[in-house]
Amino acid sequence: MAAFNPLESLFQDLSQRLDAPPADTSAYPTLPAASALQTARLSLPDPHRKGSYLAALGASATLKHIHETIVPALTGQGLSSRYFGFVTGGSLPVAAAADNIVTAVDQNVQVHLPEQTIATEVEDVALRMLADVLGLQGSGEYGTSDVWLGRTFTTGATSSNILGLACGRESVVSKRLTGNGEKGVGELGLLAACHAAGIREIQVLTSMGHSSLSKAAGVVGFGRASVKQLPMSADTPWKLDLEAVEKELAQDGVASVIAVSAGEVNTGEFAVDGLAGMQKLRALADKYGAWIHVDGGKVAPVTVAFVLLFLSKLTTHP
Ligand SMILES: Cc1ncc(COP(=O)(O)O)c(C=O)c1O
C-alpha cells in the first residue's frame, strides 16, 4: 500500500470541494443555539473540573470534538449574509483552498531565502499584481519609478494600524532631524530621536478613527492620549475638519500623523471628500512634514481599492 501523503490528500480534498456544487447556506443559522454554546463551553478543558486537564485526546477524537461540538457553537458569519457583528468579509472557495495549503506548508515569508524557498517571491509578486490592478505601480501616468517598494501584507487591520503608525513615526521624526548623520527612531529609540529632532509631542489626527488606532498609538509609543478627534461637525463626525488639521499641524515642536478612515466602521463613510479632499490633505501633509495613514480596515475590498486609487493619483509621497 502506498504511504499516506498528507499534502496529496489535502489537494484531493480541496479539489473535490472546489468542484462540488455551492452549499445551500440559506438554512445556515446566523447565531448558534444557546444549547450548542453551553455544550461547547462545558466541553472545553478546564483545570477546575475533575479529569485529566492536559491529557491528550488523540487526533481523531480532537477532530470529532471540533467538528461536532465546537463548530455548531460558532457564528455563521462566513456562511450567513445576516451576521453583522464583525465585518470579517468572506472568501472565494479557491482562496480558502489556497489558505489551507498555506497553513499546511507553513512557510516563513519575513526572511528572504531564495535558495531555499519561493515563498517570499510569491508574496512579492502577489503584492505587485495587487498594486498593478489598482494602478499603483510606477508606470505611465503615475511616474516611472516603482513607488510601492515597501509593500507587505499584514495579518489584519489592527496590525496595519500599528505598522502604519510605526512607519509614520520613523518618517515624521526623520524629517525633523537636521541631517547631521543622526539615525532615526529605529536606531536611536523614540525618546532620543525626538530629543535630537526638537519634537516635544507626536499627535495622531483623525475623525472617528477605529478603536484599534488608539491601541496602535499606545503600542508604538505615542500613547492613546495622542489621538485627537477633529470632526467636521456633530452631524458628520467621521469627516475630518481640514482647517482644524492645519492648525494642529502648524504647531511648533509637534509632529503629526494624520489617520484617515476609509471607511469608518459604522457608516462606511470616508474622512475626506473624494480626490480633491485627499489632494488637499496631501498638500497639508507635505507642507508640514506630516504622514498620512489610511485605515481601509476591512469595510470592503472595494473601499481599499478606491483608497489606493486616490493615493495613486496623489503622487508626491506614496
Ligand atoms: C476601520 C477599521 N480599522 C481597524 C479594524 C481592526 O481590524 P482587525 O480586527 O482586523 O484587527 C477594523 C475592524 O473592524 C476597522 O473597521
mmCIF file with all atom_site columns, C-alpha atoms in Angstrom, residues 147-258:
data_model
loop_
_atom_site.group_PDB
_atom_site.id
_atom_site.type_symbol
_atom_site.label_atom_id
_atom_site.label_alt_id
_atom_site.label_comp_id
_atom_site.label_asym_id
_atom_site.label_entity_id
_atom_site.label_seq_id
_atom_site.pdbx_PDB_ins_code
_atom_site.Cartn_x
_atom_site.Cartn_y
_atom_site.Cartn_z
_atom_site.occupancy
_atom_site.B_iso_or_equiv
_atom_site.pdbx_formal_charge
_atom_site.auth_seq_id
_atom_site.auth_comp_id
_atom_site.auth_asym_id
_atom_site.auth_atom_id
_atom_site.pdbx_PDB_model_num
ATOM 1   C CA . VAL A 1 147 ? 6.618   53.652 -5.966 1.00 0.00 ? 147 VAL A CA 1
ATOM 2   C CA . TRP A 1 148 ? 5.385   50.865 -3.674 1.00 0.00 ? 148 TRP A CA 1
ATOM 3   C CA . LEU A 1 149 ? 8.669   49.288 -2.670 1.00 0.00 ? 149 LEU A CA 1
ATOM 4   C CA . GLY A 1 150 ? 7.802   48.745 0.982  1.00 0.00 ? 150 GLY A CA 1
ATOM 5   C CA . ARG A 1 151 ? 4.682   46.730 0.252  1.00 0.00 ? 151 ARG A CA 1
ATOM 6   C CA . THR A 1 152 ? 3.614   43.995 2.624  1.00 0.00 ? 152 THR A CA 1
ATOM 7   C CA . PHE A 1 153 ? 0.532   42.101 3.749  1.00 0.00 ? 153 PHE A CA 1
ATOM 8   C CA . THR A 1 154 ? -0.416  42.301 7.402  1.00 0.00 ? 154 THR A CA 1
ATOM 9   C CA . THR A 1 155 ? -2.435  39.850 9.439  1.00 0.00 ? 155 THR A CA 1
ATOM 10  C CA . GLY A 1 156 ? -5.310  42.259 9.970  1.00 0.00 ? 156 GLY A CA 1
ATOM 11  C CA . ALA A 1 157 ? -6.338  45.882 10.254 1.00 0.00 ? 157 ALA A CA 1
ATOM 12  C CA . THR A 1 158 ? -5.096  46.408 13.821 1.00 0.00 ? 158 THR A CA 1
ATOM 13  C CA . SER A 1 159 ? -1.654  45.235 12.792 1.00 0.00 ? 159 SER A CA 1
ATOM 14  C CA . SER A 1 160 ? -1.923  47.517 9.728  1.00 0.00 ? 160 SER A CA 1
ATOM 15  C CA . ASN A 1 161 ? -2.596  50.431 12.043 1.00 0.00 ? 161 ASN A CA 1
ATOM 16  C CA . ILE A 1 162 ? 0.397   49.524 14.187 1.00 0.00 ? 162 ILE A CA 1
ATOM 17  C CA . LEU A 1 163 ? 2.592   49.190 11.109 1.00 0.00 ? 163 LEU A CA 1
ATOM 18  C CA . GLY A 1 164 ? 1.222   52.419 9.573  1.00 0.00 ? 164 GLY A CA 1
ATOM 19  C CA . LEU A 1 165 ? 1.861   54.425 12.735 1.00 0.00 ? 165 LEU A CA 1
ATOM 20  C CA . ALA A 1 166 ? 5.319   52.881 13.113 1.00 0.00 ? 166 ALA A CA 1
ATOM 21  C CA . CYS A 1 167 ? 6.172   53.947 9.539  1.00 0.00 ? 167 CYS A CA 1
ATOM 22  C CA . GLY A 1 168 ? 4.740   57.395 10.261 1.00 0.00 ? 168 GLY A CA 1
ATOM 23  C CA . ARG A 1 169 ? 6.806   57.594 13.458 1.00 0.00 ? 169 ARG A CA 1
ATOM 24  C CA . GLU A 1 170 ? 10.013  56.977 11.537 1.00 0.00 ? 170 GLU A CA 1
ATOM 25  C CA . SER A 1 171 ? 9.051   59.432 8.795  1.00 0.00 ? 171 SER A CA 1
ATOM 26  C CA . VAL A 1 172 ? 7.871   62.422 10.823 1.00 0.00 ? 172 VAL A CA 1
ATOM 27  C CA . VAL A 1 173 ? 10.822  62.251 13.202 1.00 0.00 ? 173 VAL A CA 1
ATOM 28  C CA . SER A 1 174 ? 13.418  61.761 10.452 1.00 0.00 ? 174 SER A CA 1
ATOM 29  C CA . LYS A 1 175 ? 12.050  64.782 8.579  1.00 0.00 ? 175 LYS A CA 1
ATOM 30  C CA . ARG A 1 176 ? 12.839  66.945 11.614 1.00 0.00 ? 176 ARG A CA 1
ATOM 31  C CA . LEU A 1 177 ? 16.342  65.651 12.182 1.00 0.00 ? 177 LEU A CA 1
ATOM 32  C CA . THR A 1 178 ? 18.945  68.054 10.894 1.00 0.00 ? 178 THR A CA 1
ATOM 33  C CA . GLY A 1 179 ? 20.619  65.615 8.532  1.00 0.00 ? 179 GLY A CA 1
ATOM 34  C CA . ASN A 1 180 ? 23.886  65.679 10.508 1.00 0.00 ? 180 ASN A CA 1
ATOM 35  C CA . GLY A 1 181 ? 24.076  61.949 10.401 1.00 0.00 ? 181 GLY A CA 1
ATOM 36  C CA . GLU A 1 182 ? 21.570  61.267 13.184 1.00 0.00 ? 182 GLU A CA 1
ATOM 37  C CA . LYS A 1 183 ? 19.848  57.952 12.852 1.00 0.00 ? 183 LYS A CA 1
ATOM 38  C CA . GLY A 1 184 ? 16.070  57.737 13.076 1.00 0.00 ? 184 GLY A CA 1
ATOM 39  C CA . VAL A 1 185 ? 13.712  56.223 15.641 1.00 0.00 ? 185 VAL A CA 1
ATOM 40  C CA . GLY A 1 186 ? 14.592  52.653 14.690 1.00 0.00 ? 186 GLY A CA 1
ATOM 41  C CA . GLU A 1 187 ? 18.197  53.255 15.684 1.00 0.00 ? 187 GLU A CA 1
ATOM 42  C CA . LEU A 1 188 ? 18.008  55.849 18.474 1.00 0.00 ? 188 LEU A CA 1
ATOM 43  C CA . GLY A 1 189 ? 14.648  54.977 20.009 1.00 0.00 ? 189 GLY A CA 1
ATOM 44  C CA . LEU A 1 190 ? 11.677  57.321 20.165 1.00 0.00 ? 190 LEU A CA 1
ATOM 45  C CA . LEU A 1 191 ? 12.798  59.480 23.083 1.00 0.00 ? 191 LEU A CA 1
ATOM 46  C CA . ALA A 1 192 ? 16.345  60.122 21.876 1.00 0.00 ? 192 ALA A CA 1
ATOM 47  C CA . ALA A 1 193 ? 15.270  60.682 18.270 1.00 0.00 ? 193 ALA A CA 1
ATOM 48  C CA . CYS A 1 194 ? 12.542  63.144 19.304 1.00 0.00 ? 194 CYS A CA 1
ATOM 49  C CA . HIS A 1 195 ? 15.018  64.939 21.541 1.00 0.00 ? 195 HIS A CA 1
ATOM 50  C CA . ALA A 1 196 ? 17.514  65.225 18.669 1.00 0.00 ? 196 ALA A CA 1
ATOM 51  C CA . ALA A 1 197 ? 14.745  66.399 16.324 1.00 0.00 ? 197 ALA A CA 1
ATOM 52  C CA . GLY A 1 198 ? 13.343  69.001 18.746 1.00 0.00 ? 198 GLY A CA 1
ATOM 53  C CA . ILE A 1 199 ? 9.990   67.246 18.948 1.00 0.00 ? 199 ILE A CA 1
ATOM 54  C CA . ARG A 1 200 ? 8.073   67.616 22.209 1.00 0.00 ? 200 ARG A CA 1
ATOM 55  C CA . GLU A 1 201 ? 4.911   65.827 21.093 1.00 0.00 ? 201 GLU A CA 1
ATOM 56  C CA . ILE A 1 202 ? 3.684   63.424 18.427 1.00 0.00 ? 202 ILE A CA 1
ATOM 57  C CA . GLN A 1 203 ? -0.033  63.502 17.702 1.00 0.00 ? 203 GLN A CA 1
ATOM 58  C CA . VAL A 1 204 ? -2.412  61.406 15.614 1.00 0.00 ? 204 VAL A CA 1
ATOM 59  C CA . LEU A 1 205 ? -5.129  63.494 13.955 1.00 0.00 ? 205 LEU A CA 1
ATOM 60  C CA . THR A 1 206 ? -8.284  61.651 12.974 1.00 0.00 ? 206 THR A CA 1
ATOM 61  C CA . SER A 1 207 ? -12.091 61.702 12.800 1.00 0.00 ? 207 SER A CA 1
ATOM 62  C CA . MET A 1 208 ? -13.875 58.684 14.298 1.00 0.00 ? 208 MET A CA 1
ATOM 63  C CA . GLY A 1 209 ? -10.740 56.605 13.931 1.00 0.00 ? 209 GLY A CA 1
ATOM 64  C CA . HIS A 1 210 ? -11.321 52.945 14.741 1.00 0.00 ? 210 HIS A CA 1
ATOM 65  C CA . SER A 1 211 ? -10.616 51.954 18.359 1.00 0.00 ? 211 SER A CA 1
ATOM 66  C CA . SER A 1 212 ? -7.617  49.947 17.177 1.00 0.00 ? 212 SER A CA 1
ATOM 67  C CA . LEU A 1 213 ? -5.969  53.227 16.141 1.00 0.00 ? 213 LEU A CA 1
ATOM 68  C CA . SER A 1 214 ? -5.659  54.261 19.801 1.00 0.00 ? 214 SER A CA 1
ATOM 69  C CA . LYS A 1 215 ? -4.402  50.785 20.608 1.00 0.00 ? 215 LYS A CA 1
ATOM 70  C CA . ALA A 1 216 ? -1.774  51.173 17.881 1.00 0.00 ? 216 ALA A CA 1
ATOM 71  C CA . ALA A 1 217 ? -0.819  54.630 19.184 1.00 0.00 ? 217 ALA A CA 1
ATOM 72  C CA . GLY A 1 218 ? -0.251  53.046 22.592 1.00 0.00 ? 218 GLY A CA 1
ATOM 73  C CA . VAL A 1 219 ? 1.850   50.243 21.126 1.00 0.00 ? 219 VAL A CA 1
ATOM 74  C CA . VAL A 1 220 ? 4.152   52.486 19.057 1.00 0.00 ? 220 VAL A CA 1
ATOM 75  C CA . GLY A 1 221 ? 4.861   54.797 21.977 1.00 0.00 ? 221 GLY A CA 1
ATOM 76  C CA . PHE A 1 222 ? 2.752   57.828 21.003 1.00 0.00 ? 222 PHE A CA 1
ATOM 77  C CA . GLY A 1 223 ? 0.232   56.989 23.725 1.00 0.00 ? 223 GLY A CA 1
ATOM 78  C CA . ARG A 1 224 ? -3.537  56.648 23.383 1.00 0.00 ? 224 ARG A CA 1
ATOM 79  C CA . ALA A 1 225 ? -3.853  60.281 24.501 1.00 0.00 ? 225 ALA A CA 1
ATOM 80  C CA . SER A 1 226 ? -2.041  61.374 21.338 1.00 0.00 ? 226 SER A CA 1
ATOM 81  C CA . VAL A 1 227 ? -5.098  60.549 19.225 1.00 0.00 ? 227 VAL A CA 1
ATOM 82  C CA . LYS A 1 228 ? -7.067  63.742 18.596 1.00 0.00 ? 228 LYS A CA 1
ATOM 83  C CA . GLN A 1 229 ? -10.535 63.708 17.086 1.00 0.00 ? 229 GLN A CA 1
ATOM 84  C CA . LEU A 1 230 ? -11.103 66.582 14.653 1.00 0.00 ? 230 LEU A CA 1
ATOM 85  C CA . PRO A 1 231 ? -14.667 66.094 13.394 1.00 0.00 ? 231 PRO A CA 1
ATOM 86  C CA . MET A 1 232 ? -16.121 68.447 10.808 1.00 0.00 ? 232 MET A CA 1
ATOM 87  C CA . SER A 1 233 ? -19.416 68.690 12.707 1.00 0.00 ? 233 SER A CA 1
ATOM 88  C CA . ALA A 1 234 ? -21.628 66.830 15.162 1.00 0.00 ? 234 ALA A CA 1
ATOM 89  C CA . ASP A 1 235 ? -23.706 65.628 12.205 1.00 0.00 ? 235 ASP A CA 1
ATOM 90  C CA . THR A 1 236 ? -20.746 64.275 10.253 1.00 0.00 ? 236 THR A CA 1
ATOM 91  C CA . PRO A 1 237 ? -18.267 63.229 12.931 1.00 0.00 ? 237 PRO A CA 1
ATOM 92  C CA . TRP A 1 238 ? -16.438 60.902 10.520 1.00 0.00 ? 238 TRP A CA 1
ATOM 93  C CA . LYS A 1 239 ? -15.419 63.837 8.291  1.00 0.00 ? 239 LYS A CA 1
ATOM 94  C CA . LEU A 1 240 ? -12.049 65.359 9.044  1.00 0.00 ? 240 LEU A CA 1
ATOM 95  C CA . ASP A 1 241 ? -12.023 69.128 9.599  1.00 0.00 ? 241 ASP A CA 1
ATOM 96  C CA . LEU A 1 242 ? -9.102  70.165 7.404  1.00 0.00 ? 242 LEU A CA 1
ATOM 97  C CA . GLU A 1 243 ? -8.898  73.668 8.869  1.00 0.00 ? 243 GLU A CA 1
ATOM 98  C CA . ALA A 1 244 ? -8.533  72.194 12.351 1.00 0.00 ? 244 ALA A CA 1
ATOM 99  C CA . VAL A 1 245 ? -5.969  69.761 10.944 1.00 0.00 ? 245 VAL A CA 1
ATOM 100 C CA . GLU A 1 246 ? -3.891  72.633 9.591  1.00 0.00 ? 246 GLU A CA 1
ATOM 101 C CA . LYS A 1 247 ? -3.994  74.451 12.940 1.00 0.00 ? 247 LYS A CA 1
ATOM 102 C CA . GLU A 1 248 ? -2.697  71.327 14.666 1.00 0.00 ? 248 GLU A CA 1
ATOM 103 C CA . LEU A 1 249 ? -0.020  70.730 12.035 1.00 0.00 ? 249 LEU A CA 1
ATOM 104 C CA . ALA A 1 250 ? 1.292   74.272 12.316 1.00 0.00 ? 250 ALA A CA 1
ATOM 105 C CA . GLN A 1 251 ? 2.289   73.887 15.992 1.00 0.00 ? 251 GLN A CA 1
ATOM 106 C CA . ASP A 1 252 ? 5.945   74.224 16.719 1.00 0.00 ? 252 ASP A CA 1
ATOM 107 C CA . GLY A 1 253 ? 7.750   71.149 18.032 1.00 0.00 ? 253 GLY A CA 1
ATOM 108 C CA . VAL A 1 254 ? 4.791   68.891 17.297 1.00 0.00 ? 254 VAL A CA 1
ATOM 109 C CA . ALA A 1 255 ? 4.975   66.112 14.716 1.00 0.00 ? 255 ALA A CA 1
ATOM 110 C CA . SER A 1 256 ? 1.787   64.627 13.288 1.00 0.00 ? 256 SER A CA 1
ATOM 111 C CA . VAL A 1 257 ? 0.376   61.525 11.712 1.00 0.00 ? 257 VAL A CA 1
ATOM 112 C CA . ILE A 1 258 ? -2.996  62.061 10.033 1.00 0.00 ? 258 ILE A CA 1
#
